Amino acid sequence: SQAKYKERGTVLAEDQLAQMSQQLQTFRWHLESFASKHKQEIRRSPAFRLQFQDMCATIGVDPLASGKGFWAEMLGVGDFYYELGVQIIEVCLALKHRNGGLITLEELQQQVLKGRGKFAQDVSQDDLLRAIKKLKVLGSGFGIIPVGGTFLVQSVPAELNMDHTVVLQLAEKKGFVTVSEIRASLKWETERAKQVLDHLLKEGMAWLDSQAPAEPQFWLPALFSELHGHDGTP
């Protein structure tokens, strides 16, 4: 009786697995059909690209995992993101002297779009994040830091731990932070705050205003717009 119960359970599990496999195959067919039908829209429209990426993720397909095969040949999506990655690197290198290797996702998008020209494919912030994640595998120092409702893109291999990230988040609203603000908001000792700020200064990610009225202010050039002209130049 127990053996028959186990056998019946095994057969049921195999049937469910077979049904699931069939459903995945059907979904993959629909996905390929969608890709074929909307090839131009996927390449041209960030909204379509996002929809396509979400559909791929549902069945565990990564269209960017390889530059070969159906997805690259059918859509050219691999080439799109690899080329976008090169543009991201160029923008970050060009602005490194100003921001120390930190840039907001919004400014990165503006600079990339500016470099692509008005007749090029549009690029969304989601496109940028996907391209940056591919750059991370190169070990080139690229990373993404959540700050407020947006992200900072790190393009240098400086080691930033949780303390640095928390201070960046604290500076997000005003563009600068002081030792007193860190002590009051984070309940840190003075030495801990100074160590974090000194590291950001050393890496060129922060600028020191030692003539501020009350106490020295540590400005994060990636986080304040007053330094930028309307065309993105300092």
CSV table of C-alpha atoms in Angstrom, one decimal, residues 24-196:
chain,number,residue,atom,x,y,z
A,24,LEU,CA,8.0,26.7,-20.7
A,25,GLN,CA,8.5,25.6,-24.3
A,26,THR,CA,5.2,27.2,-25.3
A,27,PHE,CA,6.2,30.4,-23.5
A,28,ARG,CA,9.6,30.4,-25.2
A,29,TRP,CA,7.9,30.0,-28.5
A,30,HIS,CA,5.7,33.0,-27.8
A,31,LEU,CA,8.7,34.9,-26.6
A,32,GLU,CA,10.6,34.2,-29.9
A,33,SER,CA,7.4,35.1,-31.8
A,34,PHE,CA,7.2,38.4,-29.9
A,35,ALA,CA,10.8,39.1,-30.6
A,36,SER,CA,10.5,38.4,-34.3
A,37,LYS,CA,7.3,40.5,-34.6
A,38,HIS,CA,8.6,43.5,-32.6
A,39,LYS,CA,12.3,43.4,-33.5
A,40,GLN,CA,12.5,47.1,-34.5
A,41,GLU,CA,10.4,48.3,-31.6
A,42,ILE,CA,12.6,46.4,-29.1
A,43,ARG,CA,15.7,48.0,-30.6
A,44,ARG,CA,14.2,51.4,-30.9
A,45,SER,CA,12.0,51.7,-27.7
A,46,PRO,CA,13.2,51.5,-24.1
A,47,ALA,CA,9.7,50.5,-23.0
A,48,PHE,CA,9.6,47.6,-25.4
A,49,ARG,CA,13.1,46.6,-24.3
A,50,LEU,CA,12.0,46.6,-20.7
A,51,GLN,CA,8.9,44.5,-21.6
A,52,PHE,CA,11.1,42.1,-23.5
A,53,GLN,CA,13.7,41.8,-20.7
A,54,ASP,CA,10.9,41.1,-18.2
A,55,MET,CA,9.5,38.3,-20.4
A,56,CYS,CA,12.9,36.8,-20.7
A,57,ALA,CA,13.5,36.9,-17.0
A,58,THR,CA,10.2,35.0,-16.4
A,59,ILE,CA,11.7,31.8,-18.0
A,60,GLY,CA,15.3,32.4,-17.0
A,61,VAL,CA,16.6,33.6,-20.3
A,62,ASP,CA,19.3,36.2,-20.4
A,63,PRO,CA,19.5,37.8,-23.9
A,64,LEU,CA,22.7,39.5,-22.9
A,65,ALA,CA,24.5,36.4,-21.7
A,66,SER,CA,26.1,35.8,-25.1
A,67,GLY,CA,26.9,37.7,-28.2
A,68,LYS,CA,26.0,34.7,-30.2
A,69,GLY,CA,22.8,32.7,-30.9
A,70,PHE,CA,19.2,33.5,-31.6
A,71,TRP,CA,18.9,36.7,-29.5
A,72,ALA,CA,21.9,38.4,-30.9
A,73,GLU,CA,21.1,37.5,-34.5
A,74,MET,CA,17.4,38.3,-34.2
A,75,LEU,CA,17.6,41.5,-32.2
A,76,GLY,CA,21.1,42.7,-31.9
A,77,VAL,CA,20.4,43.4,-28.3
A,78,GLY,CA,23.8,42.2,-27.2
A,79,ASP,CA,25.5,44.7,-29.5
A,80,PHE,CA,23.3,47.4,-28.2
A,81,TYR,CA,24.2,46.9,-24.6
A,82,TYR,CA,27.9,46.3,-25.3
A,83,GLU,CA,28.1,49.5,-27.4
A,84,LEU,CA,26.2,51.3,-24.6
A,85,GLY,CA,28.7,50.0,-22.1
A,86,VAL,CA,31.5,51.6,-24.1
A,87,GLN,CA,29.7,54.9,-24.1
A,88,ILE,CA,29.2,54.7,-20.3
A,89,ILE,CA,32.9,54.1,-19.8
A,90,GLU,CA,33.8,57.1,-22.1
A,91,VAL,CA,31.4,59.4,-20.2
A,92,CYS,CA,32.7,58.3,-16.8
A,93,LEU,CA,36.3,58.7,-17.8
A,94,ALA,CA,35.6,62.2,-19.2
A,95,LEU,CA,34.0,63.4,-15.9
A,96,LYS,CA,36.3,61.5,-13.5
A,97,HIS,CA,38.4,64.6,-12.8
A,98,ARG,CA,35.3,66.5,-11.7
A,99,ASN,CA,33.4,63.9,-9.7
A,100,GLY,CA,36.1,61.4,-8.6
A,101,GLY,CA,34.4,58.5,-10.3
A,102,LEU,CA,30.8,59.0,-8.9
A,103,ILE,CA,28.0,60.1,-11.1
A,104,THR,CA,24.2,60.1,-10.6
A,105,LEU,CA,22.3,57.8,-12.9
A,106,GLU,CA,20.3,60.9,-14.2
A,107,GLU,CA,23.4,62.8,-15.2
A,108,LEU,CA,24.9,59.7,-16.8
A,109,GLN,CA,21.8,59.3,-18.9
A,110,GLN,CA,21.9,63.0,-20.0
A,111,GLN,CA,25.6,62.7,-20.9
A,112,VAL,CA,25.1,59.4,-22.8
A,113,LEU,CA,22.1,60.8,-24.7
A,114,LYS,CA,24.0,63.9,-25.6
A,115,GLY,CA,26.9,61.9,-27.0
A,116,ARG,CA,24.6,59.6,-29.0
A,117,GLY,CA,22.9,62.5,-30.9
A,118,LYS,CA,19.2,63.1,-31.5
A,119,PHE,CA,18.8,60.5,-34.3
A,120,ALA,CA,20.2,57.6,-32.2
A,121,GLN,CA,18.2,55.0,-30.3
A,122,ASP,CA,16.7,56.3,-27.1
A,123,VAL,CA,18.3,55.0,-23.8
A,124,SER,CA,16.5,54.6,-20.6
A,125,GLN,CA,17.9,54.3,-17.1
A,126,ASP,CA,17.0,50.7,-17.1
A,127,ASP,CA,19.2,50.2,-20.2
A,128,LEU,CA,22.0,51.9,-18.4
A,129,LEU,CA,21.7,49.7,-15.3
A,130,ARG,CA,21.7,46.6,-17.4
A,131,ALA,CA,24.8,47.7,-19.3
A,132,ILE,CA,26.6,48.7,-16.1
A,133,LYS,CA,25.9,45.2,-14.6
A,134,LYS,CA,27.6,43.7,-17.6
A,135,LEU,CA,30.6,46.1,-17.1
A,136,LYS,CA,30.9,44.8,-13.5
A,137,VAL,CA,32.1,41.4,-14.8
A,138,LEU,CA,35.1,43.0,-16.3
A,139,GLY,CA,36.4,43.8,-12.8
A,140,SER,CA,36.8,47.4,-13.9
A,141,GLY,CA,35.5,49.0,-10.7
A,142,PHE,CA,32.0,49.7,-12.0
A,143,GLY,CA,29.2,49.5,-9.4
A,144,ILE,CA,25.8,50.8,-8.4
A,145,ILE,CA,25.1,52.5,-5.1
A,146,PRO,CA,21.5,53.2,-4.0
A,147,VAL,CA,21.1,56.8,-2.9
A,148,GLY,CA,17.7,58.2,-2.0
A,149,GLY,CA,15.3,57.4,-4.9
A,150,THR,CA,18.1,57.1,-7.4
A,151,PHE,CA,21.5,55.5,-7.9
A,152,LEU,CA,25.1,56.6,-8.0
A,153,VAL,CA,27.3,54.9,-10.5
A,154,GLN,CA,30.8,54.2,-9.3
A,155,SER,CA,33.4,53.9,-12.1
A,156,VAL,CA,36.6,53.6,-10.2
A,157,PRO,CA,37.9,50.6,-8.2
A,158,ALA,CA,37.9,52.5,-4.9
A,159,GLU,CA,36.7,50.3,-2.0
A,160,LEU,CA,33.5,51.7,-0.5
A,161,ASN,CA,32.0,49.9,2.5
A,162,MET,CA,28.7,50.4,4.1
A,163,ASP,CA,29.9,53.4,6.1
A,164,HIS,CA,30.8,55.3,2.9
A,165,THR,CA,27.5,54.4,1.4
A,166,VAL,CA,25.5,55.6,4.4
A,167,VAL,CA,27.4,59.0,4.3
A,168,LEU,CA,26.7,59.3,0.6
A,169,GLN,CA,23.0,58.7,1.3
A,170,LEU,CA,23.1,61.3,4.1
A,171,ALA,CA,24.7,63.9,1.7
A,172,GLU,CA,22.1,63.2,-1.1
A,173,LYS,CA,19.7,66.0,-0.2
A,174,LYS,CA,22.1,68.9,0.1
A,175,GLY,CA,25.1,67.7,-1.8
A,176,PHE,CA,27.3,68.1,1.3
A,177,VAL,CA,27.7,66.8,4.8
A,178,THR,CA,29.6,67.7,8.0
A,179,VAL,CA,31.0,65.8,10.9
A,180,SER,CA,28.3,67.2,13.2
A,181,GLU,CA,25.6,66.0,10.9
A,182,ILE,CA,27.0,62.6,10.7
A,183,ARG,CA,27.3,62.4,14.5
A,184,ALA,CA,23.8,63.6,15.0
A,185,SER,CA,22.1,61.5,12.3
A,186,LEU,CA,24.1,58.3,12.5
A,187,LYS,CA,25.2,58.4,16.2
A,188,TRP,CA,28.8,57.9,15.2
A,189,GLU,CA,31.9,58.9,17.1
A,190,THR,CA,33.9,61.8,15.6
A,191,GLU,CA,36.8,59.6,14.6
A,192,ARG,CA,34.6,57.2,12.6
A,193,ALA,CA,33.0,60.1,10.7
A,194,LYS,CA,36.4,61.6,9.9
A,195,GLN,CA,37.8,58.3,8.7
A,196,VAL,CA,35.0,58.0,6.2
